[in-house]
mmCIF file of C-alpha atoms and ligand atoms in Angstrom:
data_model
loop_
_atom_site.group_PDB
_atom_site.id
_atom_site.type_symbol
_atom_site.label_atom_id
_atom_site.label_comp_id
_atom_site.label_asym_id
_atom_site.label_seq_id
_atom_site.Cartn_x
_atom_site.Cartn_y
_atom_site.Cartn_z
ATOM 1 C CA MET A 1 0.906 4.000 -18.771
ATOM 2 C CA CYS A 2 -0.149 2.565 -15.512
ATOM 3 C CA ALA A 3 -3.571 0.989 -15.632
ATOM 4 C CA THR A 4 -4.196 1.762 -11.985
ATOM 5 C CA CYS A 5 -2.978 5.242 -11.270
ATOM 6 C CA GLY A 6 -2.663 6.702 -14.766
ATOM 7 C CA CYS A 7 1.009 7.497 -14.422
ATOM 8 C CA VAL A 8 2.981 7.846 -17.634
ATOM 9 C CA ALA A 9 6.650 6.972 -17.972
ATOM 10 C CA ASP A 10 8.692 9.758 -19.579
ATOM 11 C CA ASP A 11 9.521 7.698 -22.611
ATOM 12 C CA ALA A 12 6.306 5.723 -22.758
ATOM 13 C CA PRO A 13 4.655 5.890 -26.171
ATOM 14 C CA ILE A 14 1.483 7.240 -24.669
ATOM 15 C CA ASP A 15 0.206 10.755 -24.674
ATOM 16 C CA ALA A 16 -1.831 11.559 -21.608
ATOM 17 C CA SER A 17 -3.755 14.110 -23.619
ATOM 18 C CA ALA A 18 -5.332 11.199 -25.473
ATOM 19 C CA LEU A 19 -7.222 10.584 -22.250
ATOM 20 C CA GLY A 20 -8.480 14.135 -21.813
ATOM 21 C CA ASP A 21 -12.042 14.746 -20.671
ATOM 22 C CA HIS A 22 -14.601 14.253 -23.327
ATOM 23 C CA SER A 23 -18.046 15.130 -22.280
ATOM 24 C CA HIS A 24 -20.056 13.347 -24.984
ATOM 25 C CA ASP A 25 -21.602 16.519 -26.266
ATOM 26 C CA HIS A 26 -18.800 17.064 -28.708
ATOM 27 C CA SER A 27 -19.268 16.923 -32.427
ATOM 28 C CA HIS A 28 -17.348 13.667 -32.812
ATOM 29 C CA ASP A 29 -15.755 14.352 -36.129
ATOM 30 C CA HIS A 30 -12.798 12.147 -35.264
ATOM 31 C CA ARG A 31 -10.343 13.324 -37.806
ATOM 32 C CA HIS A 32 -7.749 11.445 -35.783
ATOM 33 C CA ASP A 33 -4.525 12.226 -37.479
ATOM 34 C CA HIS A 34 -2.755 10.093 -34.911
ATOM 35 C CA SER A 35 0.055 12.522 -34.464
ATOM 36 C CA HIS A 36 -0.031 11.630 -30.787
ATOM 37 C CA GLY A 37 2.175 8.796 -29.790
ATOM 38 C CA HIS A 38 -0.225 6.339 -28.246
ATOM 39 C CA LEU A 39 -0.082 2.628 -28.795
ATOM 40 C CA HIS A 40 -1.498 1.745 -32.139
ATOM 41 C CA ASP A 41 -2.477 -1.769 -31.521
ATOM 42 C CA HIS A 42 -5.401 -0.931 -29.325
ATOM 43 C CA PRO A 43 -8.505 -2.863 -30.087
ATOM 44 C CA HIS A 44 -10.769 -0.017 -31.126
ATOM 45 C CA ASP A 45 -10.083 0.787 -34.635
ATOM 46 C CA HIS A 46 -11.109 4.230 -35.767
ATOM 47 C CA PRO A 47 -13.250 5.388 -37.330
ATOM 48 C CA HIS A 48 -15.406 4.429 -34.473
ATOM 49 C CA ASP A 49 -16.126 0.818 -34.124
ATOM 50 C CA HIS A 50 -15.473 0.811 -30.425
ATOM 51 C CA PRO A 51 -17.886 -0.878 -28.112
ATOM 52 C CA HIS A 52 -20.379 1.914 -27.505
ATOM 53 C CA ASP A 53 -22.273 2.732 -30.616
ATOM 54 C CA HIS A 54 -22.868 6.426 -30.188
ATOM 55 C CA SER A 55 -26.578 6.214 -30.741
ATOM 56 C CA HIS A 56 -26.504 7.702 -27.279
ATOM 57 C CA ASP A 57 -29.363 6.135 -25.545
ATOM 58 C CA HIS A 58 -27.264 5.040 -22.602
ATOM 59 C CA PRO A 59 -29.211 5.219 -19.416
ATOM 60 C CA HIS A 60 -26.776 7.467 -17.583
ATOM 61 C CA ASP A 61 -26.748 11.168 -18.193
ATOM 62 C CA HIS A 62 -23.129 11.654 -19.154
ATOM 63 C CA SER A 63 -22.408 13.853 -16.248
ATOM 64 C CA HIS A 64 -19.231 11.817 -15.703
ATOM 65 C CA ASP A 65 -16.038 12.977 -17.331
ATOM 66 C CA GLY A 66 -16.326 10.443 -20.109
ATOM 67 C CA GLN A 67 -13.028 8.769 -19.411
ATOM 68 C CA THR A 68 -14.051 5.446 -17.981
ATOM 69 C CA LEU A 69 -14.700 3.450 -21.134
ATOM 70 C CA ARG A 70 -11.796 4.938 -23.031
ATOM 71 C CA GLU A 71 -9.470 4.361 -20.137
ATOM 72 C CA LEU A 72 -10.604 0.785 -19.771
ATOM 73 C CA THR A 73 -10.104 0.177 -23.476
ATOM 74 C CA LEU A 74 -6.662 1.705 -23.394
ATOM 75 C CA GLN A 75 -5.705 -0.109 -20.210
ATOM 76 C CA THR A 76 -6.751 -3.431 -21.692
ATOM 77 C CA ALA A 77 -4.680 -2.719 -24.780
ATOM 78 C CA ILE A 78 -1.642 -1.699 -22.744
ATOM 79 C CA LEU A 79 -1.804 -4.794 -20.597
ATOM 80 C CA ALA A 80 -2.334 -7.011 -23.659
ATOM 81 C CA LYS A 81 0.702 -5.520 -25.358
ATOM 82 C CA ASN A 82 2.703 -5.881 -22.150
ATOM 83 C CA ASP A 83 1.703 -9.520 -21.846
ATOM 84 C CA ARG A 84 2.771 -10.281 -25.423
ATOM 85 C CA ILE A 85 6.218 -8.851 -24.751
ATOM 86 C CA ALA A 86 6.379 -10.639 -21.394
ATOM 87 C CA GLU A 87 5.726 -13.952 -23.147
ATOM 88 C CA ARG A 88 8.610 -13.239 -25.519
ATOM 89 C CA VAL A 89 10.891 -12.433 -22.583
ATOM 90 C CA ARG A 90 9.759 -15.588 -20.776
ATOM 91 C CA ARG A 91 10.469 -17.719 -23.847
ATOM 92 C CA HIS A 92 13.957 -16.242 -24.035
ATOM 93 C CA PHE A 93 14.565 -17.028 -20.358
ATOM 94 C CA ARG A 94 13.309 -20.574 -20.834
ATOM 95 C CA GLN A 95 15.609 -21.170 -23.800
ATOM 96 C CA GLN A 96 18.581 -20.095 -21.679
ATOM 97 C CA ASN A 97 17.387 -21.930 -18.575
ATOM 98 C CA VAL A 98 17.456 -18.570 -16.815
ATOM 99 C CA LEU A 99 15.549 -18.198 -13.559
ATOM 100 C CA ALA A 100 14.099 -14.675 -13.387
ATOM 101 C CA LEU A 101 12.396 -13.243 -10.328
ATOM 102 C CA ASN A 102 10.542 -9.961 -9.972
ATOM 103 C CA LEU A 103 11.211 -8.435 -6.532
ATOM 104 C CA VAL A 104 8.415 -6.123 -5.481
ATOM 105 C CA SER A 105 7.894 -4.156 -2.289
ATOM 106 C CA SER A 106 7.006 -0.799 -0.870
ATOM 107 C CA PRO A 107 9.866 1.711 -0.916
ATOM 108 C CA GLY A 108 12.705 0.849 1.414
ATOM 109 C CA ALA A 109 11.659 -2.687 2.384
ATOM 110 C CA GLY A 110 15.178 -3.849 1.681
ATOM 111 C CA LYS A 111 15.268 -5.163 -1.904
ATOM 112 C CA THR A 112 18.667 -3.746 -2.817
ATOM 113 C CA THR A 113 20.188 -4.783 0.513
ATOM 114 C CA LEU A 114 18.906 -8.307 -0.109
ATOM 115 C CA LEU A 115 20.366 -8.310 -3.619
ATOM 116 C CA GLU A 116 23.738 -7.129 -2.341
ATOM 117 C CA ARG A 117 23.740 -9.907 0.206
ATOM 118 C CA MET A 118 22.704 -12.534 -2.357
ATOM 119 C CA ILE A 119 25.450 -11.489 -4.737
ATOM 120 C CA GLY A 120 27.992 -12.036 -1.968
ATOM 121 C CA ASP A 121 26.501 -15.331 -0.803
ATOM 122 C CA LEU A 122 25.843 -16.933 -4.200
ATOM 123 C CA ARG A 123 28.784 -15.557 -6.132
ATOM 124 C CA ASN A 124 30.457 -18.953 -6.495
ATOM 125 C CA GLU A 125 27.241 -20.750 -7.322
ATOM 126 C CA ARG A 126 25.879 -18.907 -10.342
ATOM 127 C CA THR A 127 25.898 -15.755 -12.428
ATOM 128 C CA ILE A 128 23.584 -13.099 -11.030
ATOM 129 C CA LEU A 129 22.368 -10.257 -13.245
ATOM 130 C CA VAL A 130 20.202 -7.440 -11.950
ATOM 131 C CA VAL A 131 17.631 -5.196 -13.594
ATOM 132 C CA GLU A 132 17.156 -2.162 -11.368
ATOM 133 C CA GLY A 133 13.982 -0.115 -11.567
ATOM 134 C CA ASP A 134 13.683 3.262 -9.882
ATOM 135 C CA GLN A 135 12.001 6.486 -10.846
ATOM 136 C CA ALA A 136 15.343 8.285 -10.802
ATOM 137 C CA THR A 137 19.074 7.877 -10.058
ATOM 138 C CA SER A 138 21.421 4.993 -10.718
ATOM 139 C CA ALA A 139 22.074 4.599 -6.995
ATOM 140 C CA ASP A 140 20.799 1.020 -6.753
ATOM 141 C CA ALA A 141 22.610 -0.205 -9.885
ATOM 142 C CA ASP A 142 25.787 1.373 -8.504
ATOM 143 C CA ARG A 143 25.279 -0.537 -5.247
ATOM 144 C CA ILE A 144 24.779 -3.792 -7.171
ATOM 145 C CA GLU A 145 27.910 -3.269 -9.230
ATOM 146 C CA ARG A 146 29.892 -2.490 -6.110
ATOM 147 C CA ALA A 147 28.593 -5.762 -4.676
ATOM 148 C CA GLY A 148 30.031 -7.561 -7.705
ATOM 149 C CA ALA A 149 27.241 -8.196 -10.227
ATOM 150 C CA ARG A 150 26.332 -6.602 -13.524
ATOM 151 C CA ALA A 151 23.245 -4.405 -13.440
ATOM 152 C CA VAL A 152 21.186 -2.248 -15.766
ATOM 153 C CA GLN A 153 19.323 0.677 -14.267
ATOM 154 C CA ILE A 154 15.969 1.658 -15.700
ATOM 155 C CA ASN A 155 14.587 5.031 -14.680
ATOM 156 C CA THR A 156 10.850 5.174 -15.067
ATOM 157 C CA GLY A 157 10.557 8.947 -14.586
ATOM 158 C CA THR A 158 7.010 9.553 -13.418
ATOM 159 C CA GLY A 159 6.136 5.887 -13.987
ATOM 160 C CA CYS A 160 5.588 3.745 -10.924
ATOM 161 C CA HIS A 161 6.416 0.258 -12.207
ATOM 162 C CA LEU A 162 8.558 -1.609 -14.708
ATOM 163 C CA ASP A 163 6.888 -3.009 -17.792
ATOM 164 C CA ALA A 164 7.883 -5.927 -19.992
ATOM 165 C CA ALA A 165 9.328 -3.739 -22.769
ATOM 166 C CA MET A 166 11.704 -2.090 -20.298
ATOM 167 C CA VAL A 167 12.821 -5.465 -19.026
ATOM 168 C CA GLU A 168 13.253 -6.803 -22.554
ATOM 169 C CA GLY A 169 15.604 -3.902 -23.327
ATOM 170 C CA ALA A 170 17.560 -4.421 -20.123
ATOM 171 C CA VAL A 171 17.853 -8.166 -20.680
ATOM 172 C CA ARG A 172 19.123 -7.543 -24.196
ATOM 173 C CA ALA A 173 21.874 -5.386 -22.690
ATOM 174 C CA LEU A 174 22.727 -7.902 -19.972
ATOM 175 C CA GLU A 175 22.795 -10.931 -22.324
ATOM 176 C CA PRO A 176 22.226 -13.553 -19.642
ATOM 177 C CA THR A 177 24.276 -16.674 -20.125
ATOM 178 C CA GLN A 178 22.898 -20.189 -19.723
ATOM 179 C CA ASP A 179 21.607 -20.888 -16.177
ATOM 180 C CA ALA A 180 21.994 -17.287 -14.970
ATOM 181 C CA LEU A 181 19.812 -15.875 -12.216
ATOM 182 C CA VAL A 182 18.130 -12.630 -13.286
ATOM 183 C CA LEU A 183 16.784 -10.544 -10.429
ATOM 184 C CA ILE A 184 14.508 -7.682 -11.323
ATOM 185 C CA GLU A 185 14.147 -5.037 -8.624
ATOM 186 C CA ASN A 186 10.860 -3.337 -9.382
ATOM 187 C CA VAL A 187 10.034 0.236 -8.442
ATOM 188 C CA GLY A 188 9.111 0.457 -4.738
ATOM 189 C CA ASN A 189 5.310 0.377 -4.972
ATOM 190 C CA LEU A 190 2.879 -2.256 -3.750
ATOM 191 C CA VAL A 191 0.131 -1.307 -6.199
ATOM 192 C CA CYS A 192 0.930 -1.045 -9.907
ATOM 193 C CA PRO A 193 3.753 -3.604 -10.270
ATOM 194 C CA ALA A 194 1.176 -6.270 -9.363
ATOM 195 C CA LEU A 195 -0.453 -5.754 -12.769
ATOM 196 C CA PHE A 196 2.558 -6.080 -15.014
ATOM 197 C CA ASP A 197 3.957 -9.425 -16.075
ATOM 198 C CA LEU A 198 7.655 -8.935 -16.798
ATOM 199 C CA GLY A 199 8.250 -12.430 -18.153
ATOM 200 C CA GLU A 200 9.456 -13.493 -14.724
ATOM 201 C CA HIS A 201 9.203 -16.955 -13.235
ATOM 202 C CA ALA A 202 7.607 -15.539 -10.094
ATOM 203 C CA LYS A 203 7.020 -12.360 -8.169
ATOM 204 C CA VAL A 204 8.550 -12.235 -4.705
ATOM 205 C CA VAL A 205 7.284 -9.629 -2.251
ATOM 206 C CA VAL A 206 9.816 -8.185 0.147
ATOM 207 C CA ALA A 207 7.805 -6.924 3.119
ATOM 208 C CA SER A 208 9.454 -5.578 6.223
ATOM 209 C CA VAL A 209 8.463 -5.812 9.844
ATOM 210 C CA THR A 210 8.464 -2.017 10.120
ATOM 211 C CA GLU A 211 5.483 -1.797 7.749
ATOM 212 C CA GLY A 212 2.888 -3.450 9.981
ATOM 213 C CA GLU A 213 1.046 -6.765 9.850
ATOM 214 C CA ASP A 214 -1.823 -5.443 7.772
ATOM 215 C CA LYS A 215 0.015 -4.946 4.453
ATOM 216 C CA PRO A 216 -1.379 -8.120 2.820
ATOM 217 C CA LEU A 217 -4.914 -7.007 3.642
ATOM 218 C CA LYS A 218 -4.375 -3.471 2.373
ATOM 219 C CA TYR A 219 -2.543 -4.476 -0.827
ATOM 220 C CA PRO A 220 -4.094 -7.871 -1.604
ATOM 221 C CA HIS A 221 -3.443 -7.790 -5.358
ATOM 222 C CA MET A 222 0.289 -7.756 -4.887
ATOM 223 C CA PHE A 223 0.194 -10.563 -2.354
ATOM 224 C CA ARG A 224 -2.101 -12.578 -4.625
ATOM 225 C CA ALA A 225 0.142 -12.088 -7.641
ATOM 226 C CA SER A 226 3.220 -13.283 -5.775
ATOM 227 C CA SER A 227 4.543 -16.736 -4.990
ATOM 228 C CA LEU A 228 6.606 -15.930 -1.918
ATOM 229 C CA VAL A 229 6.961 -13.265 0.763
ATOM 230 C CA LEU A 230 10.327 -12.486 2.247
ATOM 231 C CA LEU A 231 9.498 -10.875 5.557
ATOM 232 C CA ASN A 232 12.584 -8.733 6.014
ATOM 233 C CA LYS A 233 14.257 -6.844 8.858
ATOM 234 C CA ILE A 234 13.458 -9.463 11.493
ATOM 235 C CA ASP A 235 16.572 -8.295 13.343
ATOM 236 C CA LEU A 236 14.395 -5.341 14.408
ATOM 237 C CA LEU A 237 11.658 -7.465 15.983
ATOM 238 C CA PRO A 238 12.917 -6.969 19.566
ATOM 239 C CA HIS A 239 12.272 -3.239 19.161
ATOM 240 C CA LEU A 240 8.788 -3.509 17.636
ATOM 241 C CA SER A 241 5.345 -4.819 18.496
ATOM 242 C CA PHE A 242 5.097 -6.546 15.087
ATOM 243 C CA ASP A 243 3.354 -9.935 15.319
ATOM 244 C CA VAL A 244 4.861 -12.328 12.751
ATOM 245 C CA ALA A 245 2.073 -14.913 13.170
ATOM 246 C CA ARG A 246 -0.552 -12.263 12.487
ATOM 247 C CA PHE A 247 1.265 -11.126 9.355
ATOM 248 C CA VAL A 248 1.457 -14.720 8.096
ATOM 249 C CA ALA A 249 -2.243 -15.254 8.847
ATOM 250 C CA ASN A 250 -3.119 -12.080 6.926
ATOM 251 C CA ALA A 251 -0.979 -13.177 3.981
ATOM 252 C CA LYS A 252 -2.713 -16.573 3.916
ATOM 253 C CA LEU A 253 -6.102 -14.902 4.079
ATOM 254 C CA VAL A 254 -5.550 -13.172 0.749
ATOM 255 C CA HIS A 255 -3.503 -15.999 -0.816
ATOM 256 C CA PRO A 256 -3.825 -19.338 0.967
ATOM 257 C CA HIS A 257 -0.810 -20.949 -0.748
ATOM 258 C CA LEU A 258 1.516 -18.026 -0.245
ATOM 259 C CA GLU A 259 4.787 -19.000 1.378
ATOM 260 C CA VAL A 260 6.383 -16.654 3.899
ATOM 261 C CA LEU A 261 10.042 -16.756 4.904
ATOM 262 C CA ALA A 262 11.310 -14.507 7.695
ATOM 263 C CA VAL A 263 14.718 -13.023 6.903
ATOM 264 C CA SER A 264 17.130 -10.254 7.649
ATOM 265 C CA ALA A 265 19.029 -8.941 4.656
ATOM 266 C CA LEU A 266 21.208 -7.083 7.131
ATOM 267 C CA THR A 267 22.329 -9.992 9.326
ATOM 268 C CA GLY A 268 21.706 -12.851 6.871
ATOM 269 C CA ALA A 269 19.251 -14.597 9.223
ATOM 270 C CA GLY A 270 16.849 -16.880 7.376
ATOM 271 C CA LEU A 271 18.522 -16.482 3.997
ATOM 272 C CA GLU A 272 19.446 -20.167 3.683
ATOM 273 C CA ALA A 273 15.738 -20.997 3.431
ATOM 274 C CA TRP A 274 15.397 -18.406 0.663
ATOM 275 C CA TYR A 275 18.350 -19.881 -1.196
ATOM 276 C CA ALA A 276 16.812 -23.334 -0.815
ATOM 277 C CA TRP A 277 13.590 -21.933 -2.336
ATOM 278 C CA LEU A 278 15.634 -20.604 -5.278
ATOM 279 C CA ARG A 279 17.314 -23.957 -5.807
ATOM 280 C CA SER A 280 13.974 -25.753 -5.711
ATOM 281 C CA ARG A 281 12.694 -23.374 -8.411
ATOM 282 C CA ASP A 282 15.707 -24.274 -10.525
ATOM 283 C CA ALA A 283 14.643 -27.858 -10.289
ATOM 284 C CA GLY A 284 11.385 -26.816 -11.930
ATOM 285 C CA ALA A 285 9.190 -26.563 -8.831
HETATM 286 N N1 GTP B 301 17.580 -3.415 10.272
HETATM 287 C C1 GTP B 301 17.514 -3.748 8.997
HETATM 288 N N2 GTP B 301 17.589 -2.794 8.056
HETATM 289 C C2 GTP B 301 17.516 -3.176 6.764
HETATM 290 C C3 GTP B 301 17.382 -4.529 6.374
HETATM 291 N N3 GTP B 301 17.312 -4.571 5.023
HETATM 292 C C4 GTP B 301 17.424 -3.299 4.592
HETATM 293 N N4 GTP B 301 17.545 -2.460 5.641
HETATM 294 C C5 GTP B 301 17.684 -0.994 5.606
HETATM 295 O O1 GTP B 301 16.507 -0.446 5.036
HETATM 296 C C6 GTP B 301 16.836 0.704 4.251
HETATM 297 C C7 GTP B 301 16.317 0.548 2.848
HETATM 298 O O2 GTP B 301 16.951 -0.565 2.250
HETATM 299 P P1 GTP B 301 17.079 -0.768 0.686
HETATM 300 O O3 GTP B 301 17.737 -2.082 0.460
HETATM 301 O O4 GTP B 301 17.672 0.433 0.035
HETATM 302 O O5 GTP B 301 15.537 -0.850 0.311
HETATM 303 P P2 GTP B 301 14.870 -0.956 -1.155
HETATM 304 O O6 GTP B 301 13.697 -1.836 -1.021
HETATM 305 O O7 GTP B 301 15.907 -1.347 -2.149
HETATM 306 O O8 GTP B 301 14.433 0.559 -1.361
HETATM 307 P P3 GTP B 301 13.876 1.261 -2.717
HETATM 308 O O9 GTP B 301 14.760 0.787 -3.846
HETATM 309 O O10 GTP B 301 14.030 2.714 -2.398
HETATM 310 O O11 GTP B 301 12.459 0.828 -2.831
HETATM 311 C C8 GTP B 301 18.351 0.838 4.312
HETATM 312 O O12 GTP B 301 18.685 1.758 5.316
HETATM 313 C C9 GTP B 301 18.811 -0.562 4.696
HETATM 314 O O13 GTP B 301 20.040 -0.594 5.378
HETATM 315 C C10 GTP B 301 17.314 -5.521 7.407
HETATM 316 O O14 GTP B 301 17.181 -6.725 7.182
HETATM 317 N N5 GTP B 301 17.374 -5.052 8.691
HETATM 318 ZN ZN1 ZN B 302 0.757 3.399 -11.100
HETATM 319 ZN ZN1 ZN B 303 16.389 -0.455 -3.975
#
């Protein structure tokens, strides 16, 4: 489940009904047969030792829908479980000297186009494997395979981000060899993927000049969680009023050390600098 928007992946072991309204005037018998499929390593351990003690002298009047504390508890548990798996994935990558990057963006910023281009440009340099995340279709994985690299498609259904367990499964299928480059194309969404560690070396935001200069200010968490911005579609600049310097200034406002490289996945402009960044990461930077 997504800790931000409450979305639930089709196969996620979470039952949204577990989060249903409870108004605090219920009888609280908590039989809890746990027939629902939610994660069982959450920190509150029934019967009822969770952080509010039910003596019910809280100052507020319980007119809220009662979800906040339960949601927070569940969200913390989900993220903790995710982070444990992400650490396992990261360890596996480290053992294989695999460089793994998590490409995040809003829908249509150009992630798959960039991947196609990279596969062509770097084919002779290293093995590239791709984990493709989309809500539906295998369209992007098909594009990657046509471009000449192996890919695994993950469909998240109603879910709006990849999580570490999904990536672990995909990586198991891809079996990266020593020194491979694993590129994870996250679901197009600038919000929720910021929260989920996938065991990657770094998150890279693909932003495009058609989205406006204000994206870093409007979605600061994503820009803070990332190490690099690829500002894509610069071939379109002559047709737009987009101000690159303003975008860079906005990015630095929310994350002062954030690097920004201007590129065009379509024409290849600027990609050498991106490849140099990749090679410097290989060297342990
Ligand atoms: N002009 C221009 N168009 C681009 C560039 N990169 C991608 N596009 C176009 O932008 C559209 C979306 O590109 P994709 O690569 O599918 O974007 P994506 O980020 O993978 O999209 P989702 O997977 O749906 O989030 C396509 O029509 C691409 O041809 C670029 O550098 N310049
Ligand atoms: Zn979400
Ligand atoms: Zn794509």
